[in-house]
PDB file of C-alpha atoms in Angstrom:
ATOM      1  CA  UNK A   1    -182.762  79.567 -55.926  1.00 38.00           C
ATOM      2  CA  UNK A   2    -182.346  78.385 -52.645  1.00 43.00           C
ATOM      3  CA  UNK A   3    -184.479  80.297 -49.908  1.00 46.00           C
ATOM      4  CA  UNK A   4    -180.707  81.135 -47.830  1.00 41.00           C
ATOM      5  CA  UNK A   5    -180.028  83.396 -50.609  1.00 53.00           C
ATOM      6  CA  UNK A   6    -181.977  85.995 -48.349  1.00 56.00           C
ATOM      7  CA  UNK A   7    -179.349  87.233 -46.787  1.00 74.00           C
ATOM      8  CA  UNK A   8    -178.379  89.296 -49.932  1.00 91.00           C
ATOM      9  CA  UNK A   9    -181.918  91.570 -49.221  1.00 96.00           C
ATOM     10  CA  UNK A  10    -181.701  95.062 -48.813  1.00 97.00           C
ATOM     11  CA  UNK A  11    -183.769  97.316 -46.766  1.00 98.00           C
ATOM     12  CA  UNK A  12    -184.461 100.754 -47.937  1.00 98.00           C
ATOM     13  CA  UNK A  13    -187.286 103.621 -48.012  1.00 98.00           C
ATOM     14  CA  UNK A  14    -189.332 103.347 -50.674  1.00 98.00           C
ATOM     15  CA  UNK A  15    -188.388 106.220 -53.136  1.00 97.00           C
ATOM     16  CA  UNK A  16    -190.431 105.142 -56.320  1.00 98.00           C
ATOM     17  CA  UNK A  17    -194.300 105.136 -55.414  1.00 96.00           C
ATOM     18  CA  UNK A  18    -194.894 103.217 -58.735  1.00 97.00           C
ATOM     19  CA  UNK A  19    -194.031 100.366 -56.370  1.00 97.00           C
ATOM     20  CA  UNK A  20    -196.897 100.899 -54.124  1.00 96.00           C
ATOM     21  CA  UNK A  21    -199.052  97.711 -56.269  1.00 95.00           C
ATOM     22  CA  UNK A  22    -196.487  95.043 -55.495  1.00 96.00           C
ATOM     23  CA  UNK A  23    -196.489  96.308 -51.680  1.00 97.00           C
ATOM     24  CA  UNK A  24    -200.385  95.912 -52.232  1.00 95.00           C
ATOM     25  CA  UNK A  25    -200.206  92.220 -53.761  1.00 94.00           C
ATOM     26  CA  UNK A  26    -197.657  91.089 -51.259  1.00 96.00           C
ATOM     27  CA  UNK A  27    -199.939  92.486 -48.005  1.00 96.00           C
ATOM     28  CA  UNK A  28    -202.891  90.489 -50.332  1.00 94.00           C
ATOM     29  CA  UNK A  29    -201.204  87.263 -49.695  1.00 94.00           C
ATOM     30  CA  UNK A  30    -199.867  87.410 -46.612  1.00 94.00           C
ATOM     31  CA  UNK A  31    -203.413  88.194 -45.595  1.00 93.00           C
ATOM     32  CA  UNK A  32    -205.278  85.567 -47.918  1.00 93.00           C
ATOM     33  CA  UNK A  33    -202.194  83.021 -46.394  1.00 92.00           C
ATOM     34  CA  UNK A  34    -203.466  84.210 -42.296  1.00 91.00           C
ATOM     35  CA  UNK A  35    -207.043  83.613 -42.949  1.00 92.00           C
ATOM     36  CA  UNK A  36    -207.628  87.416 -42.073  1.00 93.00           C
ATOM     37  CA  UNK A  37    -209.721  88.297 -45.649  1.00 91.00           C
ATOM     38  CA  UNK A  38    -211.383  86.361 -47.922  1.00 85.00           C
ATOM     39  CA  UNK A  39    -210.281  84.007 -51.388  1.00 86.00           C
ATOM     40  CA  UNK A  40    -212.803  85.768 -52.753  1.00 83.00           C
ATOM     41  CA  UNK A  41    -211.133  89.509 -52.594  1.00 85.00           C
ATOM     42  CA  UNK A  42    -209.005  89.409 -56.010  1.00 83.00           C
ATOM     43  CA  UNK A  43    -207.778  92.794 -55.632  1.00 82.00           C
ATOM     44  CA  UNK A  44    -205.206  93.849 -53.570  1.00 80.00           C
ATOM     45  CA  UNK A  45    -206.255  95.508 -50.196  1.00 78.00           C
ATOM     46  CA  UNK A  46    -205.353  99.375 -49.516  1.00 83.00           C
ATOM     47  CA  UNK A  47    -207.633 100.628 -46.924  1.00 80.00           C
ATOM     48  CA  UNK A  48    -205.844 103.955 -45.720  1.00 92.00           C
ATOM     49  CA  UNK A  49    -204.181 104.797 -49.392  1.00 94.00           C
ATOM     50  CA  UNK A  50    -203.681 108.211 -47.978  1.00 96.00           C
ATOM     51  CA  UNK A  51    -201.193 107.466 -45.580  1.00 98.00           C
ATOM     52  CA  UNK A  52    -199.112 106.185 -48.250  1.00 97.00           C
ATOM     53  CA  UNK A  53    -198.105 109.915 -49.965  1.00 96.00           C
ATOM     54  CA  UNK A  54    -197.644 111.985 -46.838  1.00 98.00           C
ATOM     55  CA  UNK A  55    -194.957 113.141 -45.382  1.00 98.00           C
ATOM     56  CA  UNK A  56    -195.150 111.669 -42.023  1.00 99.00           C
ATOM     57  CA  UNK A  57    -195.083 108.111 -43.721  1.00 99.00           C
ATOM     58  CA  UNK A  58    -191.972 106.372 -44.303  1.00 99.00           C
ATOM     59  CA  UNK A  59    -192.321 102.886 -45.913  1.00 99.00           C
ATOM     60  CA  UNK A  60    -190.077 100.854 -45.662  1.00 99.00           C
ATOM     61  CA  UNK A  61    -189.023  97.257 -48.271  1.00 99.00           C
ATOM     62  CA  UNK A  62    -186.815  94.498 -48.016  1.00 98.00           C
ATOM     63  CA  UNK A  63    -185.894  93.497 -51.737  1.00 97.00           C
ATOM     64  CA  UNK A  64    -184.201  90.284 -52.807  1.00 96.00           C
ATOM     65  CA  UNK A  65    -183.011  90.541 -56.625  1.00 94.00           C
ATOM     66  CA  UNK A  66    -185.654  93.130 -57.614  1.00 95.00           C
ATOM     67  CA  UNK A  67    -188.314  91.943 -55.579  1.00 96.00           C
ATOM     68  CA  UNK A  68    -189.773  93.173 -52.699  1.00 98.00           C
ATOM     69  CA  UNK A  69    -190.582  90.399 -50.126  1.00 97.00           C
ATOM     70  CA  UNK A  70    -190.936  92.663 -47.163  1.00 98.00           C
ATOM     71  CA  UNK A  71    -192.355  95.489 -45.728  1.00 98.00           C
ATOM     72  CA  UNK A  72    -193.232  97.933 -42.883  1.00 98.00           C
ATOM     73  CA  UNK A  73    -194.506 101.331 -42.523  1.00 98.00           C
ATOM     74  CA  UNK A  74    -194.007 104.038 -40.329  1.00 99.00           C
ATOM     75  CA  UNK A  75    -196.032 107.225 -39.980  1.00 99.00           C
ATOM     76  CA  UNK A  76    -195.955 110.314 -37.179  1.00 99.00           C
ATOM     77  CA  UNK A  77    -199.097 111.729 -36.288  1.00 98.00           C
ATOM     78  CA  UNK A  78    -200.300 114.420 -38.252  1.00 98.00           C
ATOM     79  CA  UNK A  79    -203.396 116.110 -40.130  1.00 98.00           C
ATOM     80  CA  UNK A  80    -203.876 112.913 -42.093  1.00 98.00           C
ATOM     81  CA  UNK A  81    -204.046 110.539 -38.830  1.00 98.00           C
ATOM     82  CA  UNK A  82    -202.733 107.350 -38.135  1.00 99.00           C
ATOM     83  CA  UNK A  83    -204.023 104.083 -39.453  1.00 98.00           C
ATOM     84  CA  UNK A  84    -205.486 103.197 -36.463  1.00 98.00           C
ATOM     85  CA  UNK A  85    -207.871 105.697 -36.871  1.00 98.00           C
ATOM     86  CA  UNK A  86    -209.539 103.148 -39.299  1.00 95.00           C
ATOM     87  CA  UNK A  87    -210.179 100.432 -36.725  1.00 95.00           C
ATOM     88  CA  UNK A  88    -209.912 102.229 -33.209  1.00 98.00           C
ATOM     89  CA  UNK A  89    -210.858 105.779 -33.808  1.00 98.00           C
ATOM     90  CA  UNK A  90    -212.190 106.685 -30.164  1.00 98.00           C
ATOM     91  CA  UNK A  91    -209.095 104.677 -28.590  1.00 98.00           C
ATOM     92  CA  UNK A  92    -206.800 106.328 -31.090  1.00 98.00           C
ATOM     93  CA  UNK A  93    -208.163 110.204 -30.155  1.00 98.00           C
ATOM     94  CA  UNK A  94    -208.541 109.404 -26.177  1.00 97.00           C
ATOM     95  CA  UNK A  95    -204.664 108.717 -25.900  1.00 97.00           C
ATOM     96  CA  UNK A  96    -203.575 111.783 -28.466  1.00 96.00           C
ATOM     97  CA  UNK A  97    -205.541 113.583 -25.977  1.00 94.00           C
ATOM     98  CA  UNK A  98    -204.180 112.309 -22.503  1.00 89.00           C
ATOM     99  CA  UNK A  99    -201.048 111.029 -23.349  1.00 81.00           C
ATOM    100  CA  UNK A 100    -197.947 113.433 -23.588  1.00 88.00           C
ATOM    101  CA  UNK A 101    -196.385 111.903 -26.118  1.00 94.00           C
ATOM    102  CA  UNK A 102    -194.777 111.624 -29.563  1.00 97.00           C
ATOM    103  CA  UNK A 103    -197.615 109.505 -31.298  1.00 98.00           C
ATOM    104  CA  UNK A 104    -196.739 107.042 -34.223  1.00 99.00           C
ATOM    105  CA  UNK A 105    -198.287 104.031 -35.603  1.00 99.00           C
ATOM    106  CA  UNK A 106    -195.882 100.614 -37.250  1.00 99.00           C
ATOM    107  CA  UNK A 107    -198.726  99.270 -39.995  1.00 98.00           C
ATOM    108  CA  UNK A 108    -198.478  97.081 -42.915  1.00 96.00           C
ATOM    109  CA  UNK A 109    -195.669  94.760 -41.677  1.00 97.00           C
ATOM    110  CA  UNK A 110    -195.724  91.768 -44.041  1.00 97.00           C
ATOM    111  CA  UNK A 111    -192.910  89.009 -45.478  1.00 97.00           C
ATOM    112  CA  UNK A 112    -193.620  86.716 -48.303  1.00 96.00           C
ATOM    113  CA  UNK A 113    -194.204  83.448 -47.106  1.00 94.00           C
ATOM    114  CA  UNK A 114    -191.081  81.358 -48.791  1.00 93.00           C
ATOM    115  CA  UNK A 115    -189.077  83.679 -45.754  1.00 93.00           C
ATOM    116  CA  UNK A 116    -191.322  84.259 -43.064  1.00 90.00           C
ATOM    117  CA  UNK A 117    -189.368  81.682 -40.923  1.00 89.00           C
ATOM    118  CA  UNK A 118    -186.268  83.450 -41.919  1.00 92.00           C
ATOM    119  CA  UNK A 119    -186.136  85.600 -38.018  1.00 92.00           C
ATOM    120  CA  UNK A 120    -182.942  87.393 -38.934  1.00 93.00           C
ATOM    121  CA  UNK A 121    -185.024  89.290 -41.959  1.00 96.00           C
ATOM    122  CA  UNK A 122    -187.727  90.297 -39.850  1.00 95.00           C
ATOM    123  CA  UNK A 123    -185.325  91.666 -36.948  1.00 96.00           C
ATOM    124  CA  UNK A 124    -183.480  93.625 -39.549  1.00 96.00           C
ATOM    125  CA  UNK A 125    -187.020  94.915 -40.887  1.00 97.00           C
ATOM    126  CA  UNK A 126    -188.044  95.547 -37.434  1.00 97.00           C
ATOM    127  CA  UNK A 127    -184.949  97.506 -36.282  1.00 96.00           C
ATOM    128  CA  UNK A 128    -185.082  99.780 -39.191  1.00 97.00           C
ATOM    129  CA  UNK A 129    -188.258 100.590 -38.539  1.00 98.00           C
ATOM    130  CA  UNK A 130    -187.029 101.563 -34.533  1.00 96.00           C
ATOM    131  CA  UNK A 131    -184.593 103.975 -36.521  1.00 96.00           C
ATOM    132  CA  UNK A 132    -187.477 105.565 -38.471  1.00 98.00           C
ATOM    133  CA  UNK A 133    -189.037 106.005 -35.696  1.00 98.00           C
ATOM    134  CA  UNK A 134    -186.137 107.669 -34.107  1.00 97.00           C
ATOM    135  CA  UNK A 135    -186.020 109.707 -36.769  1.00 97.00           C
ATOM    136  CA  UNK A 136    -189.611 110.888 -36.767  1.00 98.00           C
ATOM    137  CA  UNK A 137    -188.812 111.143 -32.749  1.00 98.00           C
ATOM    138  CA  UNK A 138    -191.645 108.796 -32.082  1.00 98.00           C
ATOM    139  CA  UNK A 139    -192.649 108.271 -28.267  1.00 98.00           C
ATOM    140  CA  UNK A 140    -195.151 106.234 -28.255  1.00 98.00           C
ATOM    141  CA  UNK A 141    -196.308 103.571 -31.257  1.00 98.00           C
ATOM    142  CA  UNK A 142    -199.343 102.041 -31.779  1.00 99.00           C
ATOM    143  CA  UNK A 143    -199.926  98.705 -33.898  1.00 99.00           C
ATOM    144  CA  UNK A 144    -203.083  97.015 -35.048  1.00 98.00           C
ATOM    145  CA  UNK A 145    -202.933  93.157 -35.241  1.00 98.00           C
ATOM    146  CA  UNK A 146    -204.642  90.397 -35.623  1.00 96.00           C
ATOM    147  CA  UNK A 147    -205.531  88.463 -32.257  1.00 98.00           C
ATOM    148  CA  UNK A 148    -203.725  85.462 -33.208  1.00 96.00           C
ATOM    149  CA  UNK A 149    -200.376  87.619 -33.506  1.00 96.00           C
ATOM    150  CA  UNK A 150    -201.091  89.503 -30.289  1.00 98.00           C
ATOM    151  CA  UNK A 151    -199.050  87.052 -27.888  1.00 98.00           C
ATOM    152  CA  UNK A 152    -196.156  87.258 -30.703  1.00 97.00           C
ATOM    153  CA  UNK A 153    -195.779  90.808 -30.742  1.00 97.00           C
ATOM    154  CA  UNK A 154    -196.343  90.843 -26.804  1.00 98.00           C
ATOM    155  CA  UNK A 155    -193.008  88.897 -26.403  1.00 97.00           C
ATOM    156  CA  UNK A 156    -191.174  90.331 -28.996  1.00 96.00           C
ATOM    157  CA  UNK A 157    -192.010  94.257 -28.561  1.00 97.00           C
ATOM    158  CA  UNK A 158    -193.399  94.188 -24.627  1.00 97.00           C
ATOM    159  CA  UNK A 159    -196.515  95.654 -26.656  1.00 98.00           C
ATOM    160  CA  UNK A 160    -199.509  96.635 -24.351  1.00 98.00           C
ATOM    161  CA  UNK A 161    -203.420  95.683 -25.993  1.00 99.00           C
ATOM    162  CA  UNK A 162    -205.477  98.531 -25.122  1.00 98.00           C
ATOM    163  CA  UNK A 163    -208.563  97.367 -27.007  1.00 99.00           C
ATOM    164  CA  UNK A 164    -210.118  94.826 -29.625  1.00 98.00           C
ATOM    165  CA  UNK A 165    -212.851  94.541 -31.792  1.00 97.00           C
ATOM    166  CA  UNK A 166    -214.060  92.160 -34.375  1.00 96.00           C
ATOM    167  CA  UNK A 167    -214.440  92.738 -38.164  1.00 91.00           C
ATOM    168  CA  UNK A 168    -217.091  91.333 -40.186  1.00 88.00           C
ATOM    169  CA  UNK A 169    -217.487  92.886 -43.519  1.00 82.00           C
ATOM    170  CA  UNK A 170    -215.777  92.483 -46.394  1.00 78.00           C
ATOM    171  CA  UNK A 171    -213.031  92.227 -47.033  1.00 83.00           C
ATOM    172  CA  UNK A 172    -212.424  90.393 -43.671  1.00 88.00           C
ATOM    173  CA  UNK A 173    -213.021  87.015 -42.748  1.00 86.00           C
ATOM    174  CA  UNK A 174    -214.391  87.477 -39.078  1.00 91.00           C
ATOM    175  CA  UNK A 175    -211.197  88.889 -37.454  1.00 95.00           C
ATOM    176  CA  UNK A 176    -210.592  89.710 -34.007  1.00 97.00           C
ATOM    177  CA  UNK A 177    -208.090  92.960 -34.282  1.00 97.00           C
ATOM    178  CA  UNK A 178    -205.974  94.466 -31.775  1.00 99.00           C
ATOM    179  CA  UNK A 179    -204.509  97.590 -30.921  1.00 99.00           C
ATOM    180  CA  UNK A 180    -201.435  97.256 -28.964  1.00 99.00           C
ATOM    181  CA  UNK A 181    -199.147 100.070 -27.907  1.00 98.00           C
ATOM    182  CA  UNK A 182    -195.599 100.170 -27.180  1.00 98.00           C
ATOM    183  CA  UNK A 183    -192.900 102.972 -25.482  1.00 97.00           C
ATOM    184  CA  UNK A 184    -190.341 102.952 -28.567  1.00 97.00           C
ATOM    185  CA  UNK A 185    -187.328 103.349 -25.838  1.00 96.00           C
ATOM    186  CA  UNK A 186    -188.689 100.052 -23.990  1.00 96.00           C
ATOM    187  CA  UNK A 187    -189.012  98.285 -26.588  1.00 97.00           C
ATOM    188  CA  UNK A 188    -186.280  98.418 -27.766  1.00 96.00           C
ATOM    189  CA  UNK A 189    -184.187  97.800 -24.857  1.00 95.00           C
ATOM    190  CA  UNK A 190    -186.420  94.883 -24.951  1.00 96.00           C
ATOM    191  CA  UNK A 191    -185.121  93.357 -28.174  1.00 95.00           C
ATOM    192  CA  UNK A 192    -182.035  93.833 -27.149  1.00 94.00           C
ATOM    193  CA  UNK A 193    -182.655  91.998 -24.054  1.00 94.00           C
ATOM    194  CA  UNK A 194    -184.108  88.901 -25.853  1.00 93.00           C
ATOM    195  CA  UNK A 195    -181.307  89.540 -28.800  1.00 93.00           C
ATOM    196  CA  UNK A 196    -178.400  90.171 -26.733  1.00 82.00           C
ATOM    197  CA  UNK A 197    -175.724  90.098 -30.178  1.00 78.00           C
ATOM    198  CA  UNK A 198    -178.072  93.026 -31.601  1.00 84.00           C
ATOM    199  CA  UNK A 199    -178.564  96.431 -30.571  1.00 79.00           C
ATOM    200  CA  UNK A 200    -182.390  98.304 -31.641  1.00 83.00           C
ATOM    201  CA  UNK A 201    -181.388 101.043 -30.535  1.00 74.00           C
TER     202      UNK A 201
END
């Protein structure tokens, strides 16, 4: 089948959490295919499983003839935390505390590689995740990338880095990680600006 036939995905929430393992393999490749863990972790990575049955989470798939080949995740801030607790705990808790804000994190964004080029897929993904957020009234959203993505997401979201820090242990393979923060508003006026035949918001 030829890759074009991606145009016939559909994005919806993710109703039946039976689905959660091929969410897990397909975040497994994409991060075996970036470098960011190692060959030798055979089992799919879920470091924050929690976040996944709460119900300030909304995740989000992209499925093309049964199978998912996308993903994102959105979750408000709550008694569970965010997922950047995980990696930037102190940075996390310093802005819940001085910022007045709607706090919300954007995690586990991933396409399988036979459409990662494909830029209308992941502007659809993204700007359904800008109407989650809406939904969830999120201010202020806070991402955790790799370093080698952080120039990417800089252009495409006007995402600020506030810190990084570099991951040794397994399952990663040495990785620089970033946590950038974006206004929801601005960035999306943003997209819209680079887009101009789309609206994100």
């Amino acid at each position: 089948m030829s890759p074009m036939s991606v145009y016939d995905y559909k994005i919806r929430k993710l109703t039946d959490l039976k689905r959660l393992p091929e969410i897990g393999r397909l975040i497994h490749d994409t991060f075996i295919e970036s470098g960011l863990i190692s060959t030798k972790c055979k089992t799919p990575v879920d470091l924050y499983p929690h976040l996944n049955f709460i119900k300030e989470t909304t995740i989000l798939t992209v499925e093309l003839n049964g199978k998912i080949i996308g993903t994102n995740s959105m979750t408000l801030d709550g008694p569970a935390g965010l997922h950047t607790d995980y990696y930037f705990k102190e940075e996390t808790d310093f802005i819940r505390k001085t910022k007045n804000t709607v706090l919300g994190s954007s995690w586990r964004i991933a396409t399988s590689h036979e459409y990662r080029n494909h830029i209308k897929l992941f502007l659809d993904l993204i700007q359904q995740s800008f109407f989650i957020a809406k939904e969830k009234q999120i201010e202020t959203c806070l991402f955790v990338f790799a370093e080698k993505h952080e120039a990417f997401y800089k252009k495409m979201l006007d995402a600020e880095t506030i810190a990084k820090k570099k991951y040794t242990k397994f399952p990663y393979n040495n990785v620089t990680f970033v946590l950038m923060k974006t206004n929801t508003e601005n960035s999306q006026k943003h997209l819209s600006e680079l887009f101009t035949r789309r609206k994100f918001y």
